[in-house]
mmCIF file of C-alpha atoms and ligand atoms in Angstrom:
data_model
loop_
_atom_site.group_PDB
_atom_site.id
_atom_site.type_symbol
_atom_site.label_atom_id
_atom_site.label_comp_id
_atom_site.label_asym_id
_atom_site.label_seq_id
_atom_site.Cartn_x
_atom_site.Cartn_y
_atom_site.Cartn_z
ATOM 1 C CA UNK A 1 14.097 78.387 35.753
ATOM 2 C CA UNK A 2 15.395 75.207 34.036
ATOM 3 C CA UNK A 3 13.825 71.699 35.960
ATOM 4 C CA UNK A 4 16.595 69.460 35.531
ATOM 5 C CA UNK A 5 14.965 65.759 35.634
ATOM 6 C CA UNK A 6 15.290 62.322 35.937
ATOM 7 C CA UNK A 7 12.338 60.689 34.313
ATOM 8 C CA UNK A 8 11.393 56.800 35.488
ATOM 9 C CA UNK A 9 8.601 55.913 33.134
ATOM 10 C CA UNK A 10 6.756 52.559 32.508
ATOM 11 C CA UNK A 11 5.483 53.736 29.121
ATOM 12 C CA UNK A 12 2.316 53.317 28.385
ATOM 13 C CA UNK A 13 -0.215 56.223 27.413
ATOM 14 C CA UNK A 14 -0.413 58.320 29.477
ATOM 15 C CA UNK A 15 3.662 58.218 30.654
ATOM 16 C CA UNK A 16 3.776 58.939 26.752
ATOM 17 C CA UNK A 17 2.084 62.308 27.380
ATOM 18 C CA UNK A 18 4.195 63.065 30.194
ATOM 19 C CA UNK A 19 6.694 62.775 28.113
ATOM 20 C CA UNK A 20 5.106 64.913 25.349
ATOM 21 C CA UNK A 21 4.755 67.552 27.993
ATOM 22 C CA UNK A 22 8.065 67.941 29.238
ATOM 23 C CA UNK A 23 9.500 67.806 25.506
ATOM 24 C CA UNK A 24 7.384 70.374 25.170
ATOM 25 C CA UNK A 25 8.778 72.863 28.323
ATOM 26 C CA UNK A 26 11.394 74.589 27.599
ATOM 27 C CA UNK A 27 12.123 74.333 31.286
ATOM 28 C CA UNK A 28 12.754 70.545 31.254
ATOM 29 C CA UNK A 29 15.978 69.669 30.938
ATOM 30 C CA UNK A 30 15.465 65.494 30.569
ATOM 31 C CA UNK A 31 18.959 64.543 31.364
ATOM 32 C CA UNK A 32 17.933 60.744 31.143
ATOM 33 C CA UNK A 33 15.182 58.652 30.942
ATOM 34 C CA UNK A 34 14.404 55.157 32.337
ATOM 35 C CA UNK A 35 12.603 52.342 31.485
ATOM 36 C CA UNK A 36 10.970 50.240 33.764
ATOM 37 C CA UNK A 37 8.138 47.396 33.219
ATOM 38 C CA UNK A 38 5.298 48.367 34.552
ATOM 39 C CA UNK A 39 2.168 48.898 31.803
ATOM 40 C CA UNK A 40 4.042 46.505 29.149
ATOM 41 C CA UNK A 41 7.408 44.576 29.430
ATOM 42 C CA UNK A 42 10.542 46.795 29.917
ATOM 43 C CA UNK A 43 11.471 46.307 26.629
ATOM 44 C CA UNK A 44 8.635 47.551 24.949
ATOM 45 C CA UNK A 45 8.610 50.051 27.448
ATOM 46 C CA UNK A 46 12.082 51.883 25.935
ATOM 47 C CA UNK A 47 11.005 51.223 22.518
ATOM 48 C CA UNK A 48 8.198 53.367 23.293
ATOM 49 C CA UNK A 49 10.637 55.796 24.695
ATOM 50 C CA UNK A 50 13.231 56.153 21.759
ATOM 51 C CA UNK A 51 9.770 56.206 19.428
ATOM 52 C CA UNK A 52 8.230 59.234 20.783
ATOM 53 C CA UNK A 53 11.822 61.036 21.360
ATOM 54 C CA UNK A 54 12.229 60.748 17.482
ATOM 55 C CA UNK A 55 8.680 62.025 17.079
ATOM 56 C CA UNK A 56 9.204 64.655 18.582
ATOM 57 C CA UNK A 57 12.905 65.366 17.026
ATOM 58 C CA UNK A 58 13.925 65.537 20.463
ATOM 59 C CA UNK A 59 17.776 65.873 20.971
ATOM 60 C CA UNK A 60 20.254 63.135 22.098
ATOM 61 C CA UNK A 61 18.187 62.431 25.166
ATOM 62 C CA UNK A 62 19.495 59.469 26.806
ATOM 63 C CA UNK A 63 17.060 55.967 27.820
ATOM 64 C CA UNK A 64 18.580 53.036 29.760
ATOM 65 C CA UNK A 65 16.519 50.109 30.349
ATOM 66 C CA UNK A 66 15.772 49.055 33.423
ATOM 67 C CA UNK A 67 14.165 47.013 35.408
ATOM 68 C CA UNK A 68 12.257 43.626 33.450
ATOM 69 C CA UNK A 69 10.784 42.610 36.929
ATOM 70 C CA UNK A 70 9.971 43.860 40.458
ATOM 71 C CA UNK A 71 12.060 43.204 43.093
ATOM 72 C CA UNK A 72 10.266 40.107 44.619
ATOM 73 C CA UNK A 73 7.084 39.935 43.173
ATOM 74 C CA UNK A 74 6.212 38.581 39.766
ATOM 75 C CA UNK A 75 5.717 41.070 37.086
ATOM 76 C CA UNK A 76 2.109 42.036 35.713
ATOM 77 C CA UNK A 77 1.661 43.950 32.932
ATOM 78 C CA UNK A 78 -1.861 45.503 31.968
ATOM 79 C CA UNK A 79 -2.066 45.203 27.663
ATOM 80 C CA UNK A 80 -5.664 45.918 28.328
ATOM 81 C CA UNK A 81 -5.621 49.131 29.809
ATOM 82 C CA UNK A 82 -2.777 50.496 27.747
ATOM 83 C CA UNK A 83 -2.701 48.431 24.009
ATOM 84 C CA UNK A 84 -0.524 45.484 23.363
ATOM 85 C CA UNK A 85 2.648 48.137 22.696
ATOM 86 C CA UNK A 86 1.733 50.266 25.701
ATOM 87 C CA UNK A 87 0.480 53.597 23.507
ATOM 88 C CA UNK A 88 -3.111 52.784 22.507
ATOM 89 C CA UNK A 89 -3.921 52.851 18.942
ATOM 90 C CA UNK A 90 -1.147 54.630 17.940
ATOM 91 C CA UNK A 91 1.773 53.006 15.773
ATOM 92 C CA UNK A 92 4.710 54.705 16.044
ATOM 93 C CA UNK A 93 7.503 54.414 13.724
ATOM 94 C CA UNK A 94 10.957 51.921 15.419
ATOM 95 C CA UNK A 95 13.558 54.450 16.060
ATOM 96 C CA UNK A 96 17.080 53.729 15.328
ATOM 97 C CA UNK A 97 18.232 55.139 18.228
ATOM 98 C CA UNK A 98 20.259 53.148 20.341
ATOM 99 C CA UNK A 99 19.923 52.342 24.074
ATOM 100 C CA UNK A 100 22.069 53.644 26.324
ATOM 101 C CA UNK A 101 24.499 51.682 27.762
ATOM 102 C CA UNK A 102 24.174 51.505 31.347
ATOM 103 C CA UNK A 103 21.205 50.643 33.022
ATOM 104 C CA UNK A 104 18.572 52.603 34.435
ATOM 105 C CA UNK A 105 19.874 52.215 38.229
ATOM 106 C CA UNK A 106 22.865 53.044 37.291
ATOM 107 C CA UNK A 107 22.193 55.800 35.863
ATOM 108 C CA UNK A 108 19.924 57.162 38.826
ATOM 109 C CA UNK A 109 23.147 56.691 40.670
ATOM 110 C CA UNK A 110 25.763 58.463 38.509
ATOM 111 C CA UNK A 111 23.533 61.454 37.408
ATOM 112 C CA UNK A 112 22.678 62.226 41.086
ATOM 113 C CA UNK A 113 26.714 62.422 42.377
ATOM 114 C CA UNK A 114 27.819 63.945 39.403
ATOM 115 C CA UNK A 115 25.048 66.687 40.127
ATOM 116 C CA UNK A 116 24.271 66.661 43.667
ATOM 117 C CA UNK A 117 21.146 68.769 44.586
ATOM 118 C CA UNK A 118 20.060 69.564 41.536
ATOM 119 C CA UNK A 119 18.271 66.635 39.743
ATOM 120 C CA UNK A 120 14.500 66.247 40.186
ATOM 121 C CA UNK A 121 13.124 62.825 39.854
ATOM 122 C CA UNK A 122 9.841 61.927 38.254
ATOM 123 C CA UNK A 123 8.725 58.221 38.298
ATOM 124 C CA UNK A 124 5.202 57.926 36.787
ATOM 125 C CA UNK A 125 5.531 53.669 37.134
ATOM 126 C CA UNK A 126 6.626 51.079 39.310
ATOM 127 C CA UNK A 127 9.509 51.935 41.628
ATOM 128 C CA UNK A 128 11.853 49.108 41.036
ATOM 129 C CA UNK A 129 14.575 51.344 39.309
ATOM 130 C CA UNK A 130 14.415 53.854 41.931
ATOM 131 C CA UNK A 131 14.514 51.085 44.965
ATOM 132 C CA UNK A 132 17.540 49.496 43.400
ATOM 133 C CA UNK A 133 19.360 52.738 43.117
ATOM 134 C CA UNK A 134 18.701 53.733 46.260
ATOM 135 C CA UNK A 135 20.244 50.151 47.341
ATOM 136 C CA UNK A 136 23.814 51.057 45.573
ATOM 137 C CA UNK A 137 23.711 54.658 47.055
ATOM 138 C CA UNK A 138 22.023 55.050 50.261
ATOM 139 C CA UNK A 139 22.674 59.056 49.847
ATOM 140 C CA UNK A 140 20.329 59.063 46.773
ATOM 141 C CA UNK A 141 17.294 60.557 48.436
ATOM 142 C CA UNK A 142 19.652 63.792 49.854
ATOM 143 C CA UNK A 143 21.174 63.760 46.599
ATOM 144 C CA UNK A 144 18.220 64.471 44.644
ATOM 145 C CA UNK A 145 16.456 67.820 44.682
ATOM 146 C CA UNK A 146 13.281 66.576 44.673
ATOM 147 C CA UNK A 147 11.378 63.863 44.007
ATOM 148 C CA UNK A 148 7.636 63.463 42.540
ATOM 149 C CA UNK A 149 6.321 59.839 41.934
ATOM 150 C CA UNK A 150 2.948 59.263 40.250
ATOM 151 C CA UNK A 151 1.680 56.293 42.667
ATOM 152 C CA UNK A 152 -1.147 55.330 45.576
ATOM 153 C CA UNK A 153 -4.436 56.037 47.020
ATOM 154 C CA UNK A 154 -5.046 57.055 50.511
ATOM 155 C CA UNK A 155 -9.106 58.120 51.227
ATOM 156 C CA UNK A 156 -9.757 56.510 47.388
ATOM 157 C CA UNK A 157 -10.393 53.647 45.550
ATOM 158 C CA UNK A 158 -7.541 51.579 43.926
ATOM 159 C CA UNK A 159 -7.316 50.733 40.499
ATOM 160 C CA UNK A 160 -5.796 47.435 40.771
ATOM 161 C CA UNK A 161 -7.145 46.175 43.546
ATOM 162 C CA UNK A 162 -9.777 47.667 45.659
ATOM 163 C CA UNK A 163 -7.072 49.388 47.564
ATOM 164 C CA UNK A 164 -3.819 49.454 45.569
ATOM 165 C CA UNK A 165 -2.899 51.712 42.670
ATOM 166 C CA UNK A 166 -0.719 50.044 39.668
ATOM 167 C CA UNK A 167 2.708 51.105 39.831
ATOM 168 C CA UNK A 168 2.899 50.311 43.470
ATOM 169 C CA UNK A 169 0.899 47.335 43.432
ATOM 170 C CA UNK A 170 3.280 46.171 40.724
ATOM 171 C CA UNK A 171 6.109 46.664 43.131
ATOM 172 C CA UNK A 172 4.784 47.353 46.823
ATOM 173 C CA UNK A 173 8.487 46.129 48.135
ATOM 174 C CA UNK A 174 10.220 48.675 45.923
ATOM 175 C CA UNK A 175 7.633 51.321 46.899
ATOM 176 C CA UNK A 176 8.144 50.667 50.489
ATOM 177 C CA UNK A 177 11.752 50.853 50.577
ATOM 178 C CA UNK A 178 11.447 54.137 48.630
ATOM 179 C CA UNK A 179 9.418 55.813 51.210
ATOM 180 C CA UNK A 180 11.563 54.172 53.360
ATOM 181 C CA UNK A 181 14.494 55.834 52.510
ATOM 182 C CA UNK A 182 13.246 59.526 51.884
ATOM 183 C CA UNK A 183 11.889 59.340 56.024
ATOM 184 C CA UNK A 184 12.782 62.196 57.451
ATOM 185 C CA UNK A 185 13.916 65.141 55.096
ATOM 186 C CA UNK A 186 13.200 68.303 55.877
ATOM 187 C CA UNK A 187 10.030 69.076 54.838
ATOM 188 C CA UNK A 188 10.115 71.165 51.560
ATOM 189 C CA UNK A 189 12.483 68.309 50.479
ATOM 190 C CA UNK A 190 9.573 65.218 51.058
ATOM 191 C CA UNK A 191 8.746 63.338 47.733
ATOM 192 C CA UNK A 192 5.891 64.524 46.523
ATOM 193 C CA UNK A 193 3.239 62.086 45.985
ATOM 194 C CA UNK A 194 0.933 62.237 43.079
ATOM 195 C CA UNK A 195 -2.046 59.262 44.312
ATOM 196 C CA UNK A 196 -5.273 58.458 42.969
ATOM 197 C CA UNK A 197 -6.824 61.427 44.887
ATOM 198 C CA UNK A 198 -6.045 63.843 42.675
ATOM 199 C CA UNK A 199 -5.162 62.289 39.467
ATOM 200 C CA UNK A 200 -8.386 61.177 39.169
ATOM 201 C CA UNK A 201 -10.137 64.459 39.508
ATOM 202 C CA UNK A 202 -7.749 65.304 35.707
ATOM 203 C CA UNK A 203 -10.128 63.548 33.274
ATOM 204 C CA UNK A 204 -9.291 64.849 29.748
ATOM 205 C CA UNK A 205 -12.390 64.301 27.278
ATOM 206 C CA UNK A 206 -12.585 64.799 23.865
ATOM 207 C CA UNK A 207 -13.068 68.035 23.658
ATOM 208 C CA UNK A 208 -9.522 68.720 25.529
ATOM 209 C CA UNK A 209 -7.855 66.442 22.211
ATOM 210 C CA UNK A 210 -9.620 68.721 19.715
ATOM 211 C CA UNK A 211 -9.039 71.627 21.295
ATOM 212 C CA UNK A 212 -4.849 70.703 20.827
ATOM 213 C CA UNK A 213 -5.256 69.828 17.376
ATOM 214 C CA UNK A 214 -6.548 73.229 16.888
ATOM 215 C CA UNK A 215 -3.515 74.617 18.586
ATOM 216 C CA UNK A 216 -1.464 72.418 16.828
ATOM 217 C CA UNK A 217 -3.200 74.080 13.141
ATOM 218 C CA UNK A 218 -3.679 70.507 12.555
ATOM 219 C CA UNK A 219 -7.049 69.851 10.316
ATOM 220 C CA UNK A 220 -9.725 68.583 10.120
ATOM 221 C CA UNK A 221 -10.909 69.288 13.759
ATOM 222 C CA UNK A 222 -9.830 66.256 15.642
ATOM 223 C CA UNK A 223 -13.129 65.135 17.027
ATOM 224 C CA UNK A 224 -13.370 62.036 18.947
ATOM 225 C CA UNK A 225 -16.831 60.176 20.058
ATOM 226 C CA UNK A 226 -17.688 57.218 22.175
ATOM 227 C CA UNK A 227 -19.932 56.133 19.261
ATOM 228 C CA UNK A 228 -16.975 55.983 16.884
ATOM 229 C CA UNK A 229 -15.826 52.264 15.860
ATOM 230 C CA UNK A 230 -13.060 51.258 17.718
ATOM 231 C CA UNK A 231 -11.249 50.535 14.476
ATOM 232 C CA UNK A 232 -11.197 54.578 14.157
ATOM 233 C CA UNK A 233 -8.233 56.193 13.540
ATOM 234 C CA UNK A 234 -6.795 59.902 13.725
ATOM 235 C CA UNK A 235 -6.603 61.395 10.371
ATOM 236 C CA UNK A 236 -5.077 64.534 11.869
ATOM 237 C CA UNK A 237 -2.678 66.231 9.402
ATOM 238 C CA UNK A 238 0.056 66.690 11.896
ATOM 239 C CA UNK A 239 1.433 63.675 13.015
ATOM 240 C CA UNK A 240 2.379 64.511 16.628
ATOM 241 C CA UNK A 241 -1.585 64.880 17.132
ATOM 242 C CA UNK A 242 -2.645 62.138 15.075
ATOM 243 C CA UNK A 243 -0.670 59.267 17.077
ATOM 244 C CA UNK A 244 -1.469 61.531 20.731
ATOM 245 C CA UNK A 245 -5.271 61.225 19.283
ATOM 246 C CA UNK A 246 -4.878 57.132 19.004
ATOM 247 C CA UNK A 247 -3.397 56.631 21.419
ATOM 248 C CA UNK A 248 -5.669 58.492 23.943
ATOM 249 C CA UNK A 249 -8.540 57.351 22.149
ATOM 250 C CA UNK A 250 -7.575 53.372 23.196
ATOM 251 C CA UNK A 251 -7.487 54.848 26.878
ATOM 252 C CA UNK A 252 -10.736 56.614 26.878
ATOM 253 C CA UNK A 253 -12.509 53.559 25.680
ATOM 254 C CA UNK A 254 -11.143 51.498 28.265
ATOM 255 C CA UNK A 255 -12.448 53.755 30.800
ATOM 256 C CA UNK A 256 -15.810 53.780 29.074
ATOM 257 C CA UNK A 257 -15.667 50.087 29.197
ATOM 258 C CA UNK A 258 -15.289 50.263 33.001
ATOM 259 C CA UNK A 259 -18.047 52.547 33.893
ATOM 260 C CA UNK A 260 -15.857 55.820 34.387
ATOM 261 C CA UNK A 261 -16.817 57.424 31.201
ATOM 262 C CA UNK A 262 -15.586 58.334 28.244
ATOM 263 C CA UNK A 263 -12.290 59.838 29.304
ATOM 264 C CA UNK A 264 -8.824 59.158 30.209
ATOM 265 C CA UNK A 265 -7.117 59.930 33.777
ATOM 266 C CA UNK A 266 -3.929 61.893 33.248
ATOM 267 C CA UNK A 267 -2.284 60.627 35.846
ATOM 268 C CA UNK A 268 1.235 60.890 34.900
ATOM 269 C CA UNK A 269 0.826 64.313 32.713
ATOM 270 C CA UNK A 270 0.021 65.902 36.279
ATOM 271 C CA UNK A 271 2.619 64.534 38.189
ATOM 272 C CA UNK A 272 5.047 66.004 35.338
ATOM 273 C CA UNK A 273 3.249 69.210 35.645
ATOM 274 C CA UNK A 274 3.813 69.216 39.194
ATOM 275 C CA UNK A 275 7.960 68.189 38.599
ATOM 276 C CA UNK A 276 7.863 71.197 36.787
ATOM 277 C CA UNK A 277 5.891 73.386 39.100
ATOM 278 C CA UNK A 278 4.913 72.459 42.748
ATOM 279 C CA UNK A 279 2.773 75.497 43.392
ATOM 280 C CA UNK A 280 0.083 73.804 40.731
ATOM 281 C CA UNK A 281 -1.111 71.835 43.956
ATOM 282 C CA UNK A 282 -1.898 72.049 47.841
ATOM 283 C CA UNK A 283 0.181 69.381 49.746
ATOM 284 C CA UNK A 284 -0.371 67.756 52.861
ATOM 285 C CA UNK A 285 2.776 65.989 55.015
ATOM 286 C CA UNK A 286 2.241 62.552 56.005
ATOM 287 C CA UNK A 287 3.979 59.658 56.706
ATOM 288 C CA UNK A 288 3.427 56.899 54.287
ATOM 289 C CA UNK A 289 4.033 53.065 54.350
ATOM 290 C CA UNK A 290 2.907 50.159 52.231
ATOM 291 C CA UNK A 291 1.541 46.712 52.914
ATOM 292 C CA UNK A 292 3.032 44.311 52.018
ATOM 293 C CA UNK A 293 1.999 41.279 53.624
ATOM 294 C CA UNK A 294 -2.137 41.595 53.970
ATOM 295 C CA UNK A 295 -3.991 39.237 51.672
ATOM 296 C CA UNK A 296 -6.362 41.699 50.740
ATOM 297 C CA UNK A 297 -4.402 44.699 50.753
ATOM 298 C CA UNK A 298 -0.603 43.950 50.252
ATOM 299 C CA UNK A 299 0.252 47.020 47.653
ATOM 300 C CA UNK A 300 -1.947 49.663 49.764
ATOM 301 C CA UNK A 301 -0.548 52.215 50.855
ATOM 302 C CA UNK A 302 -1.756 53.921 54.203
ATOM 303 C CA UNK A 303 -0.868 57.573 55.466
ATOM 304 C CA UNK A 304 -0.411 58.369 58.792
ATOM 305 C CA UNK A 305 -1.464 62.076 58.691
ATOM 306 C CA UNK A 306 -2.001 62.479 62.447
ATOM 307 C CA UNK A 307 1.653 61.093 63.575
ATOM 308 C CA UNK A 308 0.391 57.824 65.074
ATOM 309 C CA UNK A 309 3.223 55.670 64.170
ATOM 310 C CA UNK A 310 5.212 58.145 65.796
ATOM 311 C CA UNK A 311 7.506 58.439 62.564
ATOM 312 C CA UNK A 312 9.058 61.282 60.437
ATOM 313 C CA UNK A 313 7.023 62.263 57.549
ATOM 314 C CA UNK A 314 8.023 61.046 54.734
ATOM 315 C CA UNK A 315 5.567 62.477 51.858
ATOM 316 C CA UNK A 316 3.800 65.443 50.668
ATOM 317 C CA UNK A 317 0.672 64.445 49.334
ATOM 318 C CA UNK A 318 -0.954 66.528 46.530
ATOM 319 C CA UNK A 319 -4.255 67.561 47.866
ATOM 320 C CA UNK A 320 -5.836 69.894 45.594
ATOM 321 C CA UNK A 321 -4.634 71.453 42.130
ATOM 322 C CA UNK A 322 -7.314 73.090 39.082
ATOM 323 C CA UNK A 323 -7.897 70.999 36.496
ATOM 324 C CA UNK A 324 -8.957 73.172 33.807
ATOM 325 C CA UNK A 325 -5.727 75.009 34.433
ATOM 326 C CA UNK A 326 -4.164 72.280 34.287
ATOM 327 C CA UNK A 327 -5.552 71.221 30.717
ATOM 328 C CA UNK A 328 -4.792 75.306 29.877
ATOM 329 C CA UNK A 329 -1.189 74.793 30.394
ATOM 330 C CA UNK A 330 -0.864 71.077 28.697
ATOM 331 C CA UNK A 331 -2.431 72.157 25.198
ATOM 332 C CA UNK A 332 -0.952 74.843 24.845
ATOM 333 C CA UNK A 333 2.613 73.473 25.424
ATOM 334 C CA UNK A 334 1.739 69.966 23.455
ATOM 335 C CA UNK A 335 0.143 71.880 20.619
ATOM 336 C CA UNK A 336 2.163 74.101 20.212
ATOM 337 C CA UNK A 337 4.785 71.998 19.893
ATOM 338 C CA UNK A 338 3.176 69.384 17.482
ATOM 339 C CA UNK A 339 2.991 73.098 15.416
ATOM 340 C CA UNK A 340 6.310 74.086 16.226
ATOM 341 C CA UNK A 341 7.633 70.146 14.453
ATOM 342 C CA UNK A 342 4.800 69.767 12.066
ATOM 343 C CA UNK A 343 3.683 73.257 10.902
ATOM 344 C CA UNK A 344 0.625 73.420 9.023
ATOM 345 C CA UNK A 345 -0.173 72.263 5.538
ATOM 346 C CA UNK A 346 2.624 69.732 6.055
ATOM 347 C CA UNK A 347 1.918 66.211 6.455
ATOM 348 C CA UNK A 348 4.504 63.173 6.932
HETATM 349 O O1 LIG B 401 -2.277 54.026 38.387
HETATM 350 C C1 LIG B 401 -1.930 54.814 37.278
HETATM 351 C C2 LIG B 401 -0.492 54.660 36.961
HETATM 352 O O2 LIG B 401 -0.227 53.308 36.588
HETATM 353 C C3 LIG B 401 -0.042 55.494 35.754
HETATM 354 O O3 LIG B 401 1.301 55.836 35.918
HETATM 355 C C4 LIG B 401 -0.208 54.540 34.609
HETATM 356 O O4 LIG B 401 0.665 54.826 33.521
HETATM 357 C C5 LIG B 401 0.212 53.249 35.244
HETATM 358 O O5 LIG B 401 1.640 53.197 35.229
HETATM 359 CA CA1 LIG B 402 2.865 55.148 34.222
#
């Protein structure tokens, strides 16, 4: 059944791989996708975009920019986790595609009343765009057939500050008026939220990258090590795994370098997994709200699971999903589609 999407990205590496994986479905129909800053500026962000749509000869697939800044706080942008161009290592080509030109709210707004009910978003960054369509059109949230957002942490860690995971920490007002507004749908029609919780139990090591280069026919065997310079580089014969390998291998080393291993979360891949098939993961309805005005926790955000607040729920939290199913699924779509463009014994 065709998953026709909305996809609100702040790309970076692994929002690149979400986007690898949906080019990659034949299911996914990507009617648009927008750019916000998040990772790296907004503008970088869409070159990133246009760059891995040409990569993957993807069809006239539209990208608006969006937002350069959240809606009251000052942007941050996090080179270190995610290279200085947002994808690692790798060095894509420019495209010479062109922009689209309306923005990314706009957009949001025209694709969901031209096709009401039928459009599922997917934001794997901050939720600035989202927040400032739902401003123009207050119907957005019944408008949309679903929505899944990559974003929080409930009973785990932050990344960005002890409590707060990036893309709403970025923009905890935009996150909070996006809960806001999606309070009390009926229940199969909450947002599903993709937290820390469970994106950080899909750790893809090494052996997941060489394992796709083999399904891609791509040679020599793409083997990555923690030992390897950091001036390494991919010399994968197909190109689609070659620039994937880089660019993971930039994220993997900045987990190393922050005592979670040699690995890289895939926290947007899931939540694009999930757009394209909720019964991957166990859910659990809560009502969710954000800080925003605690000095040690504004961009937290806190679930109400037990109805305390005495408010609608407003969430269905991803609880538990297989991994190793999970990495199944994602190399054989991505490799096969990095064979599919870039059969073997070809190189460019
Ligand atoms: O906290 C992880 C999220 O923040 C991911 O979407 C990553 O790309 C960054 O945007
Ligand atoms: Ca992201």
């Amino acid at each position: 059944m065709t998953v026709t999407l909305i996809v609100d990205v702040d790309t970076g590496i692994d929002d690149s791989l979400a986007l690898l994986y949906l080019l990659a479905s034949p299911e996914a129909e990507i009617l648009s996708i927008a750019s916000t800053a998040g990772n790296v500026p907004v503008n970088q962000v869409a070159a990133n975009n246009l760059a891995w749509l040409d990569l993957c000869d993807a069809g006239d697939i539209e990208v608006t920019l969006g937002a350069s800044a959240p809606l009251v706080a000052p942007l941050m942008t996090t080179e270190d986790t995610h290279g200085p161009q947002g994808i690692g290592y790798a060095e894509l080509p420019i495209s010479s595609r062109q922009l689209s030109d309306r923005d990314a709210a706009t957009a949001w707004v025209e694709l969901v009343r031209e096709r009401p009910g039928a459009i599922t978003g997917l934001v794997t960054g901050p939720l600035t765009n989202l927040a400032t369509a739902i401003r123009i059109e207050p119907e957005l949230p019944r408008l949309l057939k679903r929505l899944v957002l990559m974003g929080g942490a409930f009973q785990h860690p932050g990344n960005t500050t002890p409590t707060s995971e990036w893309n709403v920490a970025v923009d905890p007002e935009a996150a909070s008026e996006v809960f806001a507004a999606f309070s009390g749908l009926p229940e199969d029609r909450l947002p599903i939220v993709c937290a820390l919780d469970i994106t950080e139990t899909i750790e893809m090591y090494p052996d997941h990258i060489a394992r796709l280069a083999e399904r891609a026919g791509s040679v020599p065997p793409e083997l990555i090590s923690e030992s390897d310079l950091s001036t390494t580089r991919s010399n994968a014969s197909n190109p689609l795994v070659r620039h994937f390998s880089d660019a993971v291998r930039f994220y993997m080393e900045f987990h190393r370098d922050h005592d979670q291993g040699f690995l890289a979360h895939m926290h947007d891949p899931f939540a694009a997994a999930v757009a394209l098939d909720p019964t991957i993961a166990t859910y659990r309805a809560a009502t969710v709200d954000v800080e925003l005005d605690g000095t040690l926790t504004r961009g937290t955000t806190v679930a109400d699971w037990r109805g305390m607040w005495a408010r609608p729920h407003n969430a269905a939290v991803a609880a538990t999903t297989d991994p190793a199913a999970f990495f199944d699924d994602l190399i054989d779509r991505v490799g096969s589609l990095a064979a599919r463009l870039y059969p073997p014994h070809t190189r460019s």
